[in-house]
GROMACS .gro file of C-alpha atoms in nm:
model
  340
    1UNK     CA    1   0.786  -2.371  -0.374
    2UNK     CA    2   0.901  -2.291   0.016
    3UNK     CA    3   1.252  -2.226  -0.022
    4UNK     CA    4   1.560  -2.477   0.134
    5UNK     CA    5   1.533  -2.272   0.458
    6UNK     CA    6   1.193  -2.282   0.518
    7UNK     CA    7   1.209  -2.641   0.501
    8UNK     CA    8   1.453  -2.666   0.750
    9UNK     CA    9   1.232  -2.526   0.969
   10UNK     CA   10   1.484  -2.170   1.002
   11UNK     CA   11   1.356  -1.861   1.155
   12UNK     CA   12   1.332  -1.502   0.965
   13UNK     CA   13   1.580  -1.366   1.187
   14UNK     CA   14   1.783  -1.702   1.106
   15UNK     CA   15   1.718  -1.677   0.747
   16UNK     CA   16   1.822  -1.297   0.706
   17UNK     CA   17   2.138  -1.358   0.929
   18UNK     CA   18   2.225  -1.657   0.701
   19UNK     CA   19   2.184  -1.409   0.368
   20UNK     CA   20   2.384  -1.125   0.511
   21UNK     CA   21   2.620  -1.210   0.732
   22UNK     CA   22   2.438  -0.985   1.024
   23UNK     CA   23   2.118  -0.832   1.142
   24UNK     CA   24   2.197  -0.484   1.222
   25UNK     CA   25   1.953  -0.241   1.152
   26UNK     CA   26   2.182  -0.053   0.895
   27UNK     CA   27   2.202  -0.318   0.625
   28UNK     CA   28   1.907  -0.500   0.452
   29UNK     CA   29   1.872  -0.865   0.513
   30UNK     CA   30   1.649  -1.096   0.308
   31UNK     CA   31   1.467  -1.397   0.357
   32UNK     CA   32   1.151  -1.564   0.210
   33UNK     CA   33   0.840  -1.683   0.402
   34UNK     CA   34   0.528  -1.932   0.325
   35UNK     CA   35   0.316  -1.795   0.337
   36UNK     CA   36  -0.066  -1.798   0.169
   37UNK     CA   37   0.049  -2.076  -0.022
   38UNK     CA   38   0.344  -1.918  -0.210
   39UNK     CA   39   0.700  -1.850  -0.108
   40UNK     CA   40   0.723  -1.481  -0.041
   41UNK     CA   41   1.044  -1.315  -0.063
   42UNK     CA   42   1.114  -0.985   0.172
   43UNK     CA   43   1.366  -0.748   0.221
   44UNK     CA   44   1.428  -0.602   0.541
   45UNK     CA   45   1.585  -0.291   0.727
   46UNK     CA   46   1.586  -0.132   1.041
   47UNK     CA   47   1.527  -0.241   1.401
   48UNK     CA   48   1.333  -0.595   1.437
   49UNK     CA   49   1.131  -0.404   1.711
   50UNK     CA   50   1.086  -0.119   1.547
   51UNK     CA   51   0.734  -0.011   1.459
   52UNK     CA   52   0.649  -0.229   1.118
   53UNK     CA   53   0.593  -0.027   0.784
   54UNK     CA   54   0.494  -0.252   0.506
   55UNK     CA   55   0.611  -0.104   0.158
   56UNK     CA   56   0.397  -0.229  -0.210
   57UNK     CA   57   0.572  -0.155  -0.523
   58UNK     CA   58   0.423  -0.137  -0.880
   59UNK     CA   59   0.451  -0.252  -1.189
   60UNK     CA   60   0.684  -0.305  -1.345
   61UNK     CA   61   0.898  -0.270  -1.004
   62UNK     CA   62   1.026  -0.469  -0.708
   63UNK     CA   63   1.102  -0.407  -0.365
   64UNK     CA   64   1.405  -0.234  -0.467
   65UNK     CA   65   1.196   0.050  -0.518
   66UNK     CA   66   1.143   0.156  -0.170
   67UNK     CA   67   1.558   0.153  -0.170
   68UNK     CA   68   1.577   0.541  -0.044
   69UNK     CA   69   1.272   0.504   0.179
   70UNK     CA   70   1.372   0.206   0.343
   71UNK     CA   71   1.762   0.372   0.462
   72UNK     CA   72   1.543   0.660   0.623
   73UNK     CA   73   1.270   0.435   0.784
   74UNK     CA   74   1.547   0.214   0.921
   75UNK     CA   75   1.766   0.546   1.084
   76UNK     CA   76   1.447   0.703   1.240
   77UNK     CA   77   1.421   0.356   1.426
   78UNK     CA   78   1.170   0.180   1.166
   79UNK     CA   79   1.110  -0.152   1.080
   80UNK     CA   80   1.067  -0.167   0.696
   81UNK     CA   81   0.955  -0.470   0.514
   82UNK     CA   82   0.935  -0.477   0.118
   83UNK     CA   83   0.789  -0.784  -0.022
   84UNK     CA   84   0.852  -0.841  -0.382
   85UNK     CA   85   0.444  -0.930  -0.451
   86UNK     CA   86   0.359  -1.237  -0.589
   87UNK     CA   87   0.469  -1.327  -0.979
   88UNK     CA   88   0.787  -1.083  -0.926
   89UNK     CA   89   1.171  -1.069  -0.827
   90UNK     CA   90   1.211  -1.355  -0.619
   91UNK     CA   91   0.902  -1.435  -0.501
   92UNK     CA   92   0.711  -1.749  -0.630
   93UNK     CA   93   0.530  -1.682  -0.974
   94UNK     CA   94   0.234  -1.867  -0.955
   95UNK     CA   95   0.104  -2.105  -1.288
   96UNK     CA   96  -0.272  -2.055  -1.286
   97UNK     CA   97  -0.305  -1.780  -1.471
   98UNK     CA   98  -0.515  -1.464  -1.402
   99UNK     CA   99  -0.737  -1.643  -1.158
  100UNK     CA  100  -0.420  -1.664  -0.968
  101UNK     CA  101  -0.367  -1.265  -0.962
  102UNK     CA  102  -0.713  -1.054  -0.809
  103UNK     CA  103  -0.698  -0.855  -0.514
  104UNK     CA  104  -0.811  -1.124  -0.269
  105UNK     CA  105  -0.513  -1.350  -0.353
  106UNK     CA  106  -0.270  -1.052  -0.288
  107UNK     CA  107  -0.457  -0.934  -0.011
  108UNK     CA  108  -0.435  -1.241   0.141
  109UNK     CA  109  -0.060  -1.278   0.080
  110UNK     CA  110  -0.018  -0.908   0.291
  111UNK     CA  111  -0.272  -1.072   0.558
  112UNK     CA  112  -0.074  -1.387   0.587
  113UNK     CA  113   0.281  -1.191   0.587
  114UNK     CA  114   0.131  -1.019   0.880
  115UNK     CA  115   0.073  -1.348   1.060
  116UNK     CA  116   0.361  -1.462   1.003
  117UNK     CA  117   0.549  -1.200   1.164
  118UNK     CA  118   0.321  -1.225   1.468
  119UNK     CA  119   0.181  -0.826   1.373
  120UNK     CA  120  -0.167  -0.782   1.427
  121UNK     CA  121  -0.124  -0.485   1.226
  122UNK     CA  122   0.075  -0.209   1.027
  123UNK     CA  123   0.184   0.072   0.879
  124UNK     CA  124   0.156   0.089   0.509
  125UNK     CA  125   0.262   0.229   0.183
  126UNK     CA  126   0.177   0.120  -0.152
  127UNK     CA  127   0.291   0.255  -0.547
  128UNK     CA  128   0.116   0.245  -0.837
  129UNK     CA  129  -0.012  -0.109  -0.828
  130UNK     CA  130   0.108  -0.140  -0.465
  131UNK     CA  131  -0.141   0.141  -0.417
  132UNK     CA  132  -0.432  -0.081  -0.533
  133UNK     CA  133  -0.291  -0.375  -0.309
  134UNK     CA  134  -0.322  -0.110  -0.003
  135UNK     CA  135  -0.640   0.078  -0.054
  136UNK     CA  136  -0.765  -0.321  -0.128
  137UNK     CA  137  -0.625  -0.450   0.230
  138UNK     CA  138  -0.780  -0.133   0.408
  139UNK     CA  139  -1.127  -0.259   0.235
  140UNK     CA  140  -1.086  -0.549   0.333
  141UNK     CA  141  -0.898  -0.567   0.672
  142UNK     CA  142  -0.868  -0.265   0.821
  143UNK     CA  143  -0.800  -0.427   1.186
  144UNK     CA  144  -0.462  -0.473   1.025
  145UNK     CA  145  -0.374  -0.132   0.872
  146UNK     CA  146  -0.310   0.158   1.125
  147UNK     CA  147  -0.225   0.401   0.848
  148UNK     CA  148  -0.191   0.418   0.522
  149UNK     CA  149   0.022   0.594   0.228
  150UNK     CA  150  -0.079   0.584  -0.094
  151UNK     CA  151   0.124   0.715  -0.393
  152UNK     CA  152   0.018   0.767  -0.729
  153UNK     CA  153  -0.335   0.590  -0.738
  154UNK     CA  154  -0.612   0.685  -0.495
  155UNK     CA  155  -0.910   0.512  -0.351
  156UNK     CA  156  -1.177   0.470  -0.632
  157UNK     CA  157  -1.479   0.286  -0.526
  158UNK     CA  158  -1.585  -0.052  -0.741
  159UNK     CA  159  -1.734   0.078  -1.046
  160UNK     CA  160  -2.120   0.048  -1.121
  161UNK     CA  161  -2.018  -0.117  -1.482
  162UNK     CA  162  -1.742  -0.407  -1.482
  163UNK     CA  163  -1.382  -0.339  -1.571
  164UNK     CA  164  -1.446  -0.533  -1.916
  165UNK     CA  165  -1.729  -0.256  -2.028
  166UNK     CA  166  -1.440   0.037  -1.920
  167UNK     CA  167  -1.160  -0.117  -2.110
  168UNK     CA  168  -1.381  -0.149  -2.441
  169UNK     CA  169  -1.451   0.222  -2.399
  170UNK     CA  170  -1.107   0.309  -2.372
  171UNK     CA  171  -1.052   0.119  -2.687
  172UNK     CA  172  -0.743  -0.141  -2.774
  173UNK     CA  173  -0.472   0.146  -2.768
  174UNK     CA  174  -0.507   0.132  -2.433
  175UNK     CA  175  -0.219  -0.045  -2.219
  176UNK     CA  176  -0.440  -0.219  -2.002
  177UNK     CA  177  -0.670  -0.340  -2.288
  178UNK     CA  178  -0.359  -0.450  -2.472
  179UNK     CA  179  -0.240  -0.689  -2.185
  180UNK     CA  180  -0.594  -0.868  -2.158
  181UNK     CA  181  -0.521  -1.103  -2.400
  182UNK     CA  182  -0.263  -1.386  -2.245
  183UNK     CA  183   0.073  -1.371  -2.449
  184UNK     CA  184  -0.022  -1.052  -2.672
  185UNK     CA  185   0.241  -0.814  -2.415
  186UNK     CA  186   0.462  -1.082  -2.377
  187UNK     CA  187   0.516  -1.134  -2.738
  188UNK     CA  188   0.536  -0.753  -2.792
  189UNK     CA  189   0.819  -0.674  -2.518
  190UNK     CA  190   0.989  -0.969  -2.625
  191UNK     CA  191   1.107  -0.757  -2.930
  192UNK     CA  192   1.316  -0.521  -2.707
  193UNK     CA  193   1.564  -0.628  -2.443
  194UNK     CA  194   1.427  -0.658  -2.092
  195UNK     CA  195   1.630  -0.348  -1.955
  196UNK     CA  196   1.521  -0.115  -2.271
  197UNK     CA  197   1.115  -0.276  -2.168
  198UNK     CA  198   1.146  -0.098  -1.806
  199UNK     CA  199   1.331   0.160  -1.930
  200UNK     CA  200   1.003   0.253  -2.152
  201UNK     CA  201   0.797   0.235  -1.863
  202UNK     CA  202   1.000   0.432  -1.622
  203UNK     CA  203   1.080   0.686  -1.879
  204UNK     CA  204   0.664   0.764  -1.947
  205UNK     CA  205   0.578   1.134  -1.912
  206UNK     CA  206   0.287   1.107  -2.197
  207UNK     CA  207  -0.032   1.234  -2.143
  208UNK     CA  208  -0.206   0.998  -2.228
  209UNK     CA  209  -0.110   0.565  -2.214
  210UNK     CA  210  -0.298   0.483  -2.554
  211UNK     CA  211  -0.104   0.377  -2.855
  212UNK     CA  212  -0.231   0.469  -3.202
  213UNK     CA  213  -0.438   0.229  -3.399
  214UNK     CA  214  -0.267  -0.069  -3.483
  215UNK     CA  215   0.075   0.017  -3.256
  216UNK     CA  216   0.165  -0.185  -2.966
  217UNK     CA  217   0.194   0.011  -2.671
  218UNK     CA  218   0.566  -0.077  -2.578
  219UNK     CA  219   0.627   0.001  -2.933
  220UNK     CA  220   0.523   0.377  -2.851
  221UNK     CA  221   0.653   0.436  -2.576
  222UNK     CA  222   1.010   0.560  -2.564
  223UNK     CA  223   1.304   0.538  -2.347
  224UNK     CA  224   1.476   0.806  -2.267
  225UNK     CA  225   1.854   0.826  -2.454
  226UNK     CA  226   2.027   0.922  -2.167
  227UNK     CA  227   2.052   0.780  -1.828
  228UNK     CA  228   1.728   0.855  -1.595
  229UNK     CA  229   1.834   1.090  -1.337
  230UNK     CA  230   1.698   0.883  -1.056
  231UNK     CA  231   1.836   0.533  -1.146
  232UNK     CA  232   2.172   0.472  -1.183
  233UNK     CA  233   2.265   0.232  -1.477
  234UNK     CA  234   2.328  -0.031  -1.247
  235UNK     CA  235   1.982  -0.043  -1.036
  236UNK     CA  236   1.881  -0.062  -1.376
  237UNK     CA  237   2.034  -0.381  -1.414
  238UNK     CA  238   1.972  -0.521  -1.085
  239UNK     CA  239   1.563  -0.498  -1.213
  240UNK     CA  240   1.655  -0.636  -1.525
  241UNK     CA  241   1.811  -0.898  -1.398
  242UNK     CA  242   1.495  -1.021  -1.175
  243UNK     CA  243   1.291  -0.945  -1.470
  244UNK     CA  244   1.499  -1.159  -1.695
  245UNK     CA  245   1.465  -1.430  -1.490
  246UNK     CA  246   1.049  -1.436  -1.418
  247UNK     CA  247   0.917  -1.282  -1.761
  248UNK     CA  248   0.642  -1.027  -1.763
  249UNK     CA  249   0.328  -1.288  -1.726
  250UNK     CA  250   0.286  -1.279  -1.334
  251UNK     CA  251   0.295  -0.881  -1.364
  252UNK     CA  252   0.099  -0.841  -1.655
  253UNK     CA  253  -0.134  -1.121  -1.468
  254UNK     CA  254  -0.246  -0.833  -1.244
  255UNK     CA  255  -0.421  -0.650  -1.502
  256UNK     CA  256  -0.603  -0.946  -1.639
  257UNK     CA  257  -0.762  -1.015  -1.314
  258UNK     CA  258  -0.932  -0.702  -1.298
  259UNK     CA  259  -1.275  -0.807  -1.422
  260UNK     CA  260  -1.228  -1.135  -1.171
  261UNK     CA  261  -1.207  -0.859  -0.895
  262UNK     CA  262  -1.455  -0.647  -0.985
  263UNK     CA  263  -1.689  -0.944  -0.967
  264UNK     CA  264  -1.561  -1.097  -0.631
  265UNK     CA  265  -1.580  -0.742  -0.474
  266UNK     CA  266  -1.940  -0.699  -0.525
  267UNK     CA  267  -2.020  -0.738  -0.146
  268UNK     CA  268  -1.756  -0.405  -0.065
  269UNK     CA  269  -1.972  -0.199  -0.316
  270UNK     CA  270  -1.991   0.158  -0.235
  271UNK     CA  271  -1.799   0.069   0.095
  272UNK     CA  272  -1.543   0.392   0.177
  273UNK     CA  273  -1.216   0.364   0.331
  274UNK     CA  274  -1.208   0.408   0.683
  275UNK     CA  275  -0.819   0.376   0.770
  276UNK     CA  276  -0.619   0.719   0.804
  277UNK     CA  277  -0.490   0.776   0.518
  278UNK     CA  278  -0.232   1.026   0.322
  279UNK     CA  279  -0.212   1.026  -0.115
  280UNK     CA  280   0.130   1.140  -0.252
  281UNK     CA  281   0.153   1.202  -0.610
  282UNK     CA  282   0.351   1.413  -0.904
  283UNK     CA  283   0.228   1.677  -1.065
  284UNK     CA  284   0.295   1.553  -1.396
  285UNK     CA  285   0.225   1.243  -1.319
  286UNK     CA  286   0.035   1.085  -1.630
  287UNK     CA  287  -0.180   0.866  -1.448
  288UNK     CA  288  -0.311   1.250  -1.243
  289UNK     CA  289  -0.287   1.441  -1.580
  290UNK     CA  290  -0.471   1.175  -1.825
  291UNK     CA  291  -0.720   0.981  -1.573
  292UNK     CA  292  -0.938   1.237  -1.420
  293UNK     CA  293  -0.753   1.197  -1.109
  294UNK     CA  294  -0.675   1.576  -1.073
  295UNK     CA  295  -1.078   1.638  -1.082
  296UNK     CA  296  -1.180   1.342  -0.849
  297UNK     CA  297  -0.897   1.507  -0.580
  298UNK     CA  298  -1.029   1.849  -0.671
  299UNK     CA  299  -1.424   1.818  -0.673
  300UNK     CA  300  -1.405   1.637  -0.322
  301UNK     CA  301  -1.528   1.336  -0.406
  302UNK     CA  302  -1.165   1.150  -0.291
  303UNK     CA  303  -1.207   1.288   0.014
  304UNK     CA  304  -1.532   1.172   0.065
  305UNK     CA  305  -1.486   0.829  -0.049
  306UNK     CA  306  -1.168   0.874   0.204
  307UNK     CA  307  -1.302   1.071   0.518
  308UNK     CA  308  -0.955   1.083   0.698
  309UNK     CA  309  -0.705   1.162   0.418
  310UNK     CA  310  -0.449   1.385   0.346
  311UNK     CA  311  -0.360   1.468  -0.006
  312UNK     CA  312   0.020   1.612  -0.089
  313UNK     CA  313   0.049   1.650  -0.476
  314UNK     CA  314   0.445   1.765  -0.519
  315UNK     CA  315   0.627   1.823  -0.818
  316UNK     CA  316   0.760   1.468  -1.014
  317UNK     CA  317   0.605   1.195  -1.207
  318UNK     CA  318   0.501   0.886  -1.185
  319UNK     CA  319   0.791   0.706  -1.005
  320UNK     CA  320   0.809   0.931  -0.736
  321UNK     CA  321   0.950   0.760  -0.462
  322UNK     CA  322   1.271   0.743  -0.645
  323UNK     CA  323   1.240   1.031  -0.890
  324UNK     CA  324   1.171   1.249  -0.543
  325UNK     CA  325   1.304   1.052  -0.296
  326UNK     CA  326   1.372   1.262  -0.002
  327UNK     CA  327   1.085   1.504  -0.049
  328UNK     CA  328   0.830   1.174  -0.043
  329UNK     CA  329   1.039   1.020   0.263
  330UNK     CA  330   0.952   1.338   0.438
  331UNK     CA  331   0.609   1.320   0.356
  332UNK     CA  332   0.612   0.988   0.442
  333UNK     CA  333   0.778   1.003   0.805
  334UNK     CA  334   0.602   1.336   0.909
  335UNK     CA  335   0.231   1.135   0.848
  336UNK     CA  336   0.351   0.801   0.978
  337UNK     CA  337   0.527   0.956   1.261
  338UNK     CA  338   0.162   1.030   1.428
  339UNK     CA  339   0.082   0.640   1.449
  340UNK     CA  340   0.363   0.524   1.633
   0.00000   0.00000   0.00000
């Protein structure tokens, strides 16, 4: 539901002052918009005229992810917005299941974000499943993206065979096969505490994301004993607590929409991405290493599905824009820096 201050009919710039105190471009201020039929919640920093970069996180994330990115865009003079996407942090988790979760609904809750800040377009990042969201909005509308930033997963075009015939050939030890089934994840994770679940996940450097017959994936996977390097015990927390709060369903929803999107993208078949366009990722990232994504950048065929791309793999894994932070803000800047 729209929050208190969207019924009252308050302003973002309202809205943000009342959660912060302020609206200098030093701090980040908060605030939650209506927007495509949910309540969208957005962090903000930097300069309200500044030219707008849109940041996607992915799963299991939130905005908080684009923490070290955000400082830097807001000092050169940036605006940066970082929704938390719909079914996470403190954004509304929608009820209807995976219907509720393909790419055209979060598309559309980008587009509509957009609108509602009066932007007829932007510049864009997107992680892991923030990727997806972007290389989807640059299919889609790409009146409204003036450059993009992808890290971790590039552009692949729809596949001739739906996502239901790949996921059978990858088997059930597969993590995406294993969250098809509603509850099946949620039942598994809830045998660990919430903190020790993302903890898993951000601790992955496998080389492959299957679990051995019979295993539930969270099961294999394992955190690392000691503090990660790049997240301090308390941001830790801080996503624990957001996660504690919403459950895993709305994430995990993602995933089980992508046979729905597959078949409502039929009319983008073969369709390339035209938008300018730069792909960050880690070396030993296992989504690179395990995926064929190393080949597909190597043989060409990314760049052809992507005519005006750049391609900067760096050393780091899969959370790189806080395992690497200031090498991917400088990656970031000197490509966005050209648009503006």
């Amino acid at each position: 539901m729209p929050s208190l201050l969207l019924l009252l009919g308050l302003t973002n710039q309202e809205q943000s002052t009342m959660a912060t105190g302020g609206a200098g471009a030093g701090e980040v201020r908060h605030w939650t918009a209506a927007v495509n039929g949910i309540s969208l919640h957005v962090a903000e920093q930097g300069p309200a005229t500044g030219p707008a970069v849109l940041l996607l996180h992915g799963f299991p994330e939130l905005w908080l992810s684009w923490r070290h990115q955000m400082s830097a865009l807001a000092a050169r003079g940036y605006r940066a917005l970082a929704p938390d996407l719909r079914g996470y942090g403190d954004s509304e988790v929608p009820a209807g299941g995976a219907a509720d979760y393909t790419m055209l609904h979060v598309v559309g809750d980008v587009v509509a974000l957009l609108d509602h800040l009066g932007l007829p377009d932007a510049l864009v990042a997107g992680h892991d499943l923030g990727a997806q969201v972007l290389w989807h909005l640059c299919l889609f509308r790409p009146d409204r993206v003036r450059a993009a930033v992808a890290l971790g997963v590039p552009y692949f075009p729809r596949s001739p065979v739906p996502m239901a015939d790949f996921l059978a050939a990858r088997g059930d030890g597969f993590y995406i096969s294993q969250f098809q089934e509603p509850g099946r994840a949620e039942k598994a994770f809830a045998k660990h505490d919430v903190a020790t679940v993302l903890k898993k996940f951000y601790s992955l450097e496998l080389d492959d994301l299957s679990a051995p017959p019979g295993v539930e994936v969270i099961d294999f996977f394992q955190a690392s004993p000691s503090p990660l390097p790049w997240m301090t015990e308390e941001e830790l927390g801080q996503y624990a607590d957001k996660f504690q709060k919403t459950g895993f369903t709305g994430p995990l929803n993602y995933y089980r929409a992508m046979d729905l999107t597959w078949q409502l993208t039929a009319p983008w078949h073969g369709a390339k991405i035209t938008v300018p366009a730069k792909f960050i990722a880690g070396d030993k990232d296992t989504g690179v290493q395990s995926l064929g994504v190393g080949r597909y950048i190597d043989s060409g065929a990314f760049k052809s599905n992507v005519p005006n791309l750049e391609v900067a793999i760096i050393e780091g894994h899969h959370f790189i824009q806080q395992e690497q932070a200031e090498r991917v803000t400088s990656e970031i800047l000197s490509f966005l820096d050209k648009f503006i």
